[in-house]
PDB file of C-alpha atoms in Angstrom:
ATOM      1  CA  ASP A   1     158.745 -65.946-184.240  1.00 91.00           C
ATOM      2  CA  ILE A   2     161.180 -63.123-184.860  1.00 96.00           C
ATOM      3  CA  GLN A   3     164.649 -64.134-183.686  1.00 97.00           C
ATOM      4  CA  MET A   4     167.003 -61.566-182.201  1.00 98.00           C
ATOM      5  CA  THR A   5     170.776 -61.893-182.118  1.00 98.00           C
ATOM      6  CA  GLN A   6     173.316 -59.677-180.406  1.00 98.00           C
ATOM      7  CA  SER A   7     177.029 -59.202-180.835  1.00 98.00           C
ATOM      8  CA  PRO A   8     179.288 -59.465-179.115  1.00 98.00           C
ATOM      9  CA  SER A   9     178.071 -61.783-176.340  1.00 97.00           C
ATOM     10  CA  PHE A  10     180.799 -60.489-174.031  1.00 97.00           C
ATOM     11  CA  LEU A  11     182.729 -57.280-174.132  1.00 96.00           C
ATOM     12  CA  SER A  12     185.645 -56.182-171.948  1.00 97.00           C
ATOM     13  CA  ALA A  13     186.123 -52.441-171.737  1.00 97.00           C
ATOM     14  CA  SER A  14     187.581 -49.693-169.573  1.00 96.00           C
ATOM     15  CA  VAL A  15     186.049 -46.597-168.063  1.00 97.00           C
ATOM     16  CA  GLY A  16     185.966 -43.908-170.717  1.00 97.00           C
ATOM     17  CA  ASP A  17     185.785 -46.310-173.657  1.00 97.00           C
ATOM     18  CA  ARG A  18     183.268 -45.918-176.455  1.00 98.00           C
ATOM     19  CA  VAL A  19     181.216 -49.116-176.611  1.00 98.00           C
ATOM     20  CA  THR A  20     178.893 -50.291-179.378  1.00 98.00           C
ATOM     21  CA  ILE A  21     176.581 -53.311-179.200  1.00 98.00           C
ATOM     22  CA  THR A  22     174.802 -54.638-182.257  1.00 98.00           C
ATOM     23  CA  CYS A  23     171.374 -56.275-182.438  1.00 98.00           C
ATOM     24  CA  ARG A  24     169.950 -57.986-185.511  1.00 98.00           C
ATOM     25  CA  ALA A  25     166.378 -59.126-186.183  1.00 98.00           C
ATOM     26  CA  SER A  26     165.556 -62.149-188.341  1.00 98.00           C
ATOM     27  CA  GLN A  27     163.097 -60.010-190.312  1.00 98.00           C
ATOM     28  CA  GLY A  28     162.391 -56.323-190.701  1.00 98.00           C
ATOM     29  CA  ILE A  29     160.928 -54.691-187.603  1.00 98.00           C
ATOM     30  CA  SER A  30     160.983 -51.045-188.664  1.00 97.00           C
ATOM     31  CA  ARG A  31     161.975 -49.128-185.523  1.00 97.00           C
ATOM     32  CA  TYR A  32     160.226 -51.432-183.024  1.00 98.00           C
ATOM     33  CA  LEU A  33     163.368 -52.036-181.003  1.00 98.00           C
ATOM     34  CA  ASN A  34     164.131 -51.379-177.337  1.00 98.00           C
ATOM     35  CA  TRP A  35     167.281 -51.607-175.252  1.00 98.00           C
ATOM     36  CA  TYR A  36     167.463 -52.555-171.571  1.00 98.00           C
ATOM     37  CA  GLN A  37     170.241 -52.708-169.009  1.00 98.00           C
ATOM     38  CA  GLN A  38     170.227 -55.374-166.334  1.00 98.00           C
ATOM     39  CA  LYS A  39     172.456 -55.729-163.283  1.00 97.00           C
ATOM     40  CA  PRO A  40     172.733 -58.975-161.284  1.00 95.00           C
ATOM     41  CA  GLY A  41     169.701 -59.692-159.144  1.00 94.00           C
ATOM     42  CA  LYS A  42     167.808 -56.689-160.491  1.00 97.00           C
ATOM     43  CA  ALA A  43     165.020 -56.077-162.955  1.00 98.00           C
ATOM     44  CA  PRO A  44     165.929 -54.736-166.380  1.00 98.00           C
ATOM     45  CA  LYS A  45     165.907 -50.981-166.867  1.00 98.00           C
ATOM     46  CA  LEU A  46     164.691 -49.316-170.057  1.00 98.00           C
ATOM     47  CA  LEU A  47     167.367 -47.259-171.821  1.00 98.00           C
ATOM     48  CA  ILE A  48     166.150 -46.703-175.378  1.00 98.00           C
ATOM     49  CA  TYR A  49     162.772 -47.278-177.030  1.00 98.00           C
ATOM     50  CA  ALA A  50     161.644 -47.094-180.648  1.00 97.00           C
ATOM     51  CA  ALA A  51     165.260 -47.630-181.700  1.00 98.00           C
ATOM     52  CA  SER A  52     166.558 -44.189-180.806  1.00 98.00           C
ATOM     53  CA  TYR A  53     164.432 -42.462-178.160  1.00 98.00           C
ATOM     54  CA  LEU A  54     166.217 -41.993-174.858  1.00 98.00           C
ATOM     55  CA  GLN A  55     164.063 -42.932-171.874  1.00 97.00           C
ATOM     56  CA  SER A  56     163.573 -40.118-169.374  1.00 96.00           C
ATOM     57  CA  GLY A  57     166.316 -40.045-166.762  1.00 97.00           C
ATOM     58  CA  VAL A  58     168.799 -42.105-168.773  1.00 98.00           C
ATOM     59  CA  PRO A  59     172.188 -40.398-169.274  1.00 98.00           C
ATOM     60  CA  SER A  60     172.823 -38.926-172.703  1.00 98.00           C
ATOM     61  CA  ARG A  61     175.968 -41.039-173.146  1.00 98.00           C
ATOM     62  CA  PHE A  62     173.560 -43.797-174.216  1.00 98.00           C
ATOM     63  CA  SER A  63     172.258 -43.642-177.768  1.00 98.00           C
ATOM     64  CA  GLY A  64     170.500 -45.993-180.148  1.00 98.00           C
ATOM     65  CA  GLY A  65     170.264 -46.226-183.901  1.00 98.00           C
ATOM     66  CA  GLY A  66     169.131 -48.358-186.795  1.00 98.00           C
ATOM     67  CA  SER A  67     165.959 -49.549-188.456  1.00 98.00           C
ATOM     68  CA  GLY A  68     164.743 -52.597-190.340  1.00 98.00           C
ATOM     69  CA  THR A  69     166.934 -55.473-189.181  1.00 98.00           C
ATOM     70  CA  ASP A  70     170.122 -53.876-187.815  1.00 98.00           C
ATOM     71  CA  PHE A  71     170.395 -51.788-184.669  1.00 98.00           C
ATOM     72  CA  THR A  72     173.080 -50.420-182.379  1.00 98.00           C
ATOM     73  CA  LEU A  73     173.388 -49.283-178.800  1.00 98.00           C
ATOM     74  CA  THR A  74     176.320 -46.970-178.153  1.00 98.00           C
ATOM     75  CA  ILE A  75     177.747 -45.808-174.852  1.00 98.00           C
ATOM     76  CA  SER A  76     179.899 -42.808-175.699  1.00 98.00           C
ATOM     77  CA  SER A  77     182.079 -42.891-172.582  1.00 97.00           C
ATOM     78  CA  LEU A  78     181.682 -45.941-170.379  1.00 97.00           C
ATOM     79  CA  GLN A  79     181.179 -45.238-166.695  1.00 97.00           C
ATOM     80  CA  ARG A  80     181.692 -47.602-163.759  1.00 97.00           C
ATOM     81  CA  GLU A  81     177.941 -47.981-163.260  1.00 97.00           C
ATOM     82  CA  ASP A  82     177.498 -49.119-166.874  1.00 98.00           C
ATOM     83  CA  PHE A  83     179.082 -52.535-166.307  1.00 96.00           C
ATOM     84  CA  ALA A  84     176.026 -54.718-166.784  1.00 97.00           C
ATOM     85  CA  THR A  85     174.224 -56.916-169.299  1.00 97.00           C
ATOM     86  CA  TYR A  86     172.367 -55.273-172.177  1.00 98.00           C
ATOM     87  CA  PHE A  87     169.379 -56.764-173.966  1.00 98.00           C
ATOM     88  CA  CYS A  88     167.603 -55.686-177.113  1.00 98.00           C
ATOM     89  CA  GLN A  89     163.906 -56.455-177.593  1.00 98.00           C
ATOM     90  CA  GLN A  90     161.714 -56.335-180.664  1.00 98.00           C
ATOM     91  CA  SER A  91     158.203 -55.005-180.100  1.00 97.00           C
ATOM     92  CA  TYR A  92     156.990 -55.560-183.663  1.00 97.00           C
ATOM     93  CA  SER A  93     155.323 -58.938-183.248  1.00 95.00           C
ATOM     94  CA  ASP A  94     152.568 -58.788-180.607  1.00 93.00           C
ATOM     95  CA  PRO A  95     152.579 -60.666-178.210  1.00 94.00           C
ATOM     96  CA  GLN A  96     155.823 -62.471-179.076  1.00 92.00           C
ATOM     97  CA  PHE A  97     158.099 -59.602-178.053  1.00 96.00           C
ATOM     98  CA  THR A  98     161.383 -61.486-178.174  1.00 97.00           C
ATOM     99  CA  PHE A  99     164.583 -60.379-176.508  1.00 98.00           C
ATOM    100  CA  GLY A 100     168.114 -60.832-177.708  1.00 98.00           C
ATOM    101  CA  PRO A 101     170.399 -63.170-175.725  1.00 97.00           C
ATOM    102  CA  GLY A 102     172.242 -60.296-174.073  1.00 97.00           C
ATOM    103  CA  THR A 103     175.676 -58.661-174.128  1.00 98.00           C
ATOM    104  CA  LYS A 104     177.646 -58.649-170.905  1.00 97.00           C
ATOM    105  CA  VAL A 105     179.925 -55.642-170.511  1.00 98.00           C
ATOM    106  CA  ASP A 106     182.785 -56.417-168.144  1.00 96.00           C
ATOM    107  CA  MET A 107     185.641 -54.390-166.777  1.00 92.00           C
ATOM    108  CA  LYS A 108     188.898 -54.952-168.638  1.00 90.00           C
TER     109      LYS A 108
ATOM    110  CA  GLN B   1     156.736 -42.361-158.221  1.00 95.00           C
ATOM    111  CA  VAL B   2     155.694 -45.377-160.234  1.00 97.00           C
ATOM    112  CA  GLN B   3     156.165 -48.632-158.345  1.00 98.00           C
ATOM    113  CA  LEU B   4     155.369 -52.256-159.060  1.00 98.00           C
ATOM    114  CA  VAL B   5     155.713 -54.535-156.038  1.00 98.00           C
ATOM    115  CA  GLN B   6     155.490 -58.267-156.541  1.00 98.00           C
ATOM    116  CA  SER B   7     154.632 -61.102-154.184  1.00 98.00           C
ATOM    117  CA  GLY B   8     157.292 -63.246-152.554  1.00 98.00           C
ATOM    118  CA  ALA B   9     159.170 -66.303-153.691  1.00 98.00           C
ATOM    119  CA  GLU B  10     157.303 -69.562-154.210  1.00 98.00           C
ATOM    120  CA  VAL B  11     158.294 -73.229-154.199  1.00 98.00           C
ATOM    121  CA  LYS B  12     155.942 -75.547-156.033  1.00 98.00           C
ATOM    122  CA  ASN B  13     155.727 -79.222-156.893  1.00 98.00           C
ATOM    123  CA  PRO B  14     155.611 -80.299-160.525  1.00 98.00           C
ATOM    124  CA  GLY B  15     152.059 -80.185-161.849  1.00 98.00           C
ATOM    125  CA  ALA B  16     150.964 -77.486-159.409  1.00 98.00           C
ATOM    126  CA  SER B  17     149.938 -73.906-160.177  1.00 98.00           C
ATOM    127  CA  VAL B  18     151.420 -70.623-159.026  1.00 98.00           C
ATOM    128  CA  LYS B  19     149.834 -67.180-158.875  1.00 98.00           C
ATOM    129  CA  VAL B  20     152.098 -64.137-158.734  1.00 98.00           C
ATOM    130  CA  SER B  21     150.787 -60.692-157.869  1.00 98.00           C
ATOM    131  CA  CYS B  22     152.012 -57.268-158.948  1.00 98.00           C
ATOM    132  CA  LYS B  23     150.721 -54.248-157.006  1.00 98.00           C
ATOM    133  CA  ALA B  24     150.976 -50.921-158.800  1.00 98.00           C
ATOM    134  CA  SER B  25     151.169 -47.468-157.285  1.00 98.00           C
ATOM    135  CA  GLY B  26     152.013 -43.946-158.340  1.00 98.00           C
ATOM    136  CA  TYR B  27     149.951 -43.888-161.533  1.00 97.00           C
ATOM    137  CA  SER B  28     146.490 -44.559-162.937  1.00 97.00           C
ATOM    138  CA  PHE B  29     146.429 -48.351-162.986  1.00 97.00           C
ATOM    139  CA  THR B  30     143.695 -48.710-165.597  1.00 97.00           C
ATOM    140  CA  SER B  31     145.459 -46.472-168.116  1.00 96.00           C
ATOM    141  CA  TYR B  32     148.257 -48.945-168.795  1.00 97.00           C
ATOM    142  CA  ALA B  33     148.890 -52.547-169.747  1.00 97.00           C
ATOM    143  CA  ILE B  34     150.916 -54.938-167.614  1.00 98.00           C
ATOM    144  CA  HIS B  35     153.252 -57.419-169.270  1.00 98.00           C
ATOM    145  CA  TRP B  36     154.789 -60.507-167.725  1.00 98.00           C
ATOM    146  CA  VAL B  37     158.360 -61.539-168.518  1.00 98.00           C
ATOM    147  CA  ARG B  38     160.325 -64.430-167.069  1.00 98.00           C
ATOM    148  CA  GLN B  39     164.015 -65.196-166.771  1.00 98.00           C
ATOM    149  CA  ALA B  40     165.324 -68.687-166.062  1.00 96.00           C
ATOM    150  CA  PRO B  41     168.490 -68.844-163.914  1.00 93.00           C
ATOM    151  CA  GLY B  42     171.419 -67.426-165.858  1.00 88.00           C
ATOM    152  CA  GLN B  43     169.300 -67.138-168.986  1.00 90.00           C
ATOM    153  CA  GLY B  44     167.663 -64.471-171.112  1.00 92.00           C
ATOM    154  CA  LEU B  45     164.301 -62.775-170.940  1.00 97.00           C
ATOM    155  CA  GLU B  46     161.076 -64.318-172.243  1.00 97.00           C
ATOM    156  CA  CYS B  47     157.747 -62.558-172.765  1.00 97.00           C
ATOM    157  CA  MET B  48     154.689 -64.437-171.548  1.00 98.00           C
ATOM    158  CA  GLY B  49     151.925 -62.041-172.529  1.00 98.00           C
ATOM    159  CA  TRP B  50     150.056 -59.002-171.330  1.00 98.00           C
ATOM    160  CA  ILE B  51     146.823 -57.661-169.954  1.00 98.00           C
ATOM    161  CA  SER B  52     145.210 -54.304-170.468  1.00 96.00           C
ATOM    162  CA  ALA B  53     144.343 -53.115-166.965  1.00 96.00           C
ATOM    163  CA  GLY B  54     141.530 -50.941-168.276  1.00 90.00           C
ATOM    164  CA  ASP B  55     139.409 -53.646-169.897  1.00 92.00           C
ATOM    165  CA  ASP B  56     141.138 -56.963-169.020  1.00 92.00           C
ATOM    166  CA  TYR B  57     141.943 -57.657-172.672  1.00 97.00           C
ATOM    167  CA  THR B  58     144.691 -60.258-172.763  1.00 98.00           C
ATOM    168  CA  ARG B  59     147.209 -61.591-175.260  1.00 97.00           C
ATOM    169  CA  TYR B  60     149.325 -64.599-174.424  1.00 98.00           C
ATOM    170  CA  SER B  61     152.479 -65.824-176.125  1.00 96.00           C
ATOM    171  CA  GLN B  62     151.840 -69.036-178.006  1.00 96.00           C
ATOM    172  CA  LYS B  63     154.283 -70.957-175.801  1.00 96.00           C
ATOM    173  CA  PHE B  64     152.160 -70.323-172.714  1.00 97.00           C
ATOM    174  CA  GLN B  65     148.682 -70.406-174.281  1.00 96.00           C
ATOM    175  CA  GLY B  66     146.485 -72.768-172.282  1.00 96.00           C
ATOM    176  CA  ARG B  67     148.712 -72.669-169.195  1.00 98.00           C
ATOM    177  CA  VAL B  68     148.776 -68.985-168.281  1.00 98.00           C
ATOM    178  CA  THR B  69     145.991 -66.713-167.032  1.00 98.00           C
ATOM    179  CA  MET B  70     146.465 -62.993-166.450  1.00 98.00           C
ATOM    180  CA  THR B  71     143.934 -61.015-164.449  1.00 98.00           C
ATOM    181  CA  THR B  72     143.602 -57.730-162.605  1.00 98.00           C
ATOM    182  CA  ASP B  73     141.858 -56.366-159.531  1.00 97.00           C
ATOM    183  CA  THR B  74     141.387 -52.702-160.317  1.00 96.00           C
ATOM    184  CA  SER B  75     140.121 -51.944-156.797  1.00 97.00           C
ATOM    185  CA  ALA B  76     143.519 -53.046-155.496  1.00 98.00           C
ATOM    186  CA  SER B  77     145.581 -51.805-158.476  1.00 98.00           C
ATOM    187  CA  THR B  78     146.995 -55.302-158.724  1.00 98.00           C
ATOM    188  CA  ALA B  79     147.733 -57.598-161.636  1.00 98.00           C
ATOM    189  CA  TYR B  80     148.051 -61.356-161.354  1.00 98.00           C
ATOM    190  CA  MET B  81     149.726 -64.039-163.432  1.00 98.00           C
ATOM    191  CA  GLU B  82     148.785 -67.672-162.835  1.00 98.00           C
ATOM    192  CA  LEU B  83     150.773 -70.465-164.457  1.00 98.00           C
ATOM    193  CA  SER B  84     149.487 -74.025-164.261  1.00 98.00           C
ATOM    194  CA  GLY B  85     150.955 -77.433-164.973  1.00 98.00           C
ATOM    195  CA  LEU B  86     154.324 -76.384-163.603  1.00 98.00           C
ATOM    196  CA  ARG B  87     157.432 -78.274-164.664  1.00 97.00           C
ATOM    197  CA  SER B  88     161.068 -77.895-163.725  1.00 96.00           C
ATOM    198  CA  GLU B  89     161.692 -75.748-166.800  1.00 96.00           C
ATOM    199  CA  ASP B  90     159.332 -73.135-165.347  1.00 98.00           C
ATOM    200  CA  THR B  91     161.814 -72.389-162.569  1.00 98.00           C
ATOM    201  CA  ALA B  92     162.550 -68.723-163.164  1.00 98.00           C
ATOM    202  CA  VAL B  93     162.226 -65.182-161.901  1.00 98.00           C
ATOM    203  CA  TYR B  94     158.906 -63.754-163.061  1.00 98.00           C
ATOM    204  CA  PHE B  95     158.692 -59.995-163.639  1.00 98.00           C
ATOM    205  CA  CYS B  96     155.719 -57.765-164.206  1.00 98.00           C
ATOM    206  CA  ALA B  97     156.352 -54.642-166.252  1.00 98.00           C
ATOM    207  CA  ARG B  98     154.300 -51.630-167.225  1.00 98.00           C
ATOM    208  CA  ARG B  99     153.978 -50.913-170.897  1.00 97.00           C
ATOM    209  CA  GLY B 100     154.646 -47.284-171.720  1.00 94.00           C
ATOM    210  CA  LEU B 101     152.096 -45.178-173.547  1.00 91.00           C
ATOM    211  CA  GLY B 102     152.196 -44.432-177.242  1.00 88.00           C
ATOM    212  CA  GLY B 103     152.427 -46.366-180.462  1.00 88.00           C
ATOM    213  CA  PHE B 104     155.497 -48.387-179.511  1.00 93.00           C
ATOM    214  CA  THR B 105     155.592 -51.159-176.917  1.00 95.00           C
ATOM    215  CA  TYR B 106     158.285 -50.855-174.272  1.00 97.00           C
ATOM    216  CA  TYR B 107     158.492 -51.514-170.551  1.00 98.00           C
ATOM    217  CA  ASP B 108     159.148 -48.339-168.590  1.00 97.00           C
ATOM    218  CA  SER B 109     158.731 -49.726-165.074  1.00 98.00           C
ATOM    219  CA  TRP B 110     159.373 -53.198-163.685  1.00 98.00           C
ATOM    220  CA  GLY B 111     158.552 -55.129-160.548  1.00 98.00           C
ATOM    221  CA  GLN B 112     161.403 -56.502-158.476  1.00 98.00           C
ATOM    222  CA  GLY B 113     160.790 -60.058-159.669  1.00 98.00           C
ATOM    223  CA  THR B 114     159.398 -63.191-158.029  1.00 98.00           C
ATOM    224  CA  LEU B 115     161.434 -66.388-157.938  1.00 98.00           C
ATOM    225  CA  VAL B 116     159.333 -69.462-158.639  1.00 98.00           C
ATOM    226  CA  THR B 117     161.089 -72.752-158.002  1.00 98.00           C
ATOM    227  CA  VAL B 118     159.532 -75.961-159.295  1.00 98.00           C
ATOM    228  CA  SER B 119     160.933 -78.993-157.546  1.00 96.00           C
ATOM    229  CA  SER B 120     159.743 -82.217-156.019  1.00 91.00           C
TER     230      SER B 120
END
């Protein structure tokens, strides 16, 4: 199975901060990488697919980059509603589409 | 708008089976695949497999092979996930999710989740 790691696991930030989360795959996955946001008690929400494509309706302050094994999710100016947990997911290895362990973004 | 509505919470004894439903609306059900993802309490997300709603083709993650069955009822625009041989480690919220169209796999709509508790 392809293993996914994320860093950091926890991140404390303030409104207006630029935030970057990193995701690494245990082997090359080209651009088969998605990012989701999850709030407590809710289903995940798709933010970015295919490494850098912004899902319809998602604010442009979210952006994704990378290819191969290393990927980033950047929030250019953190808003109050962005405090949540973020997961990356590789979609390279069907049907074992593994997720990263998550990065919780908390208010500083 | 696209909606996936799942069945309610379940409590099961160890060894039993559970069947979770996922009713779709707002789009052509048979044009998409439905994936199932679970999340144990306080834990991460785990893919279980998927079913193509158009032809019932299925692919199951190795971990669940032999214990999971995914089906659809196209007349009701509903997908089902049945997990057998339940054990305490299967206690989790189970989500259905629609796979978006195109060459990349991603989940563009999700159900609200169904809590399955396995306890004697």
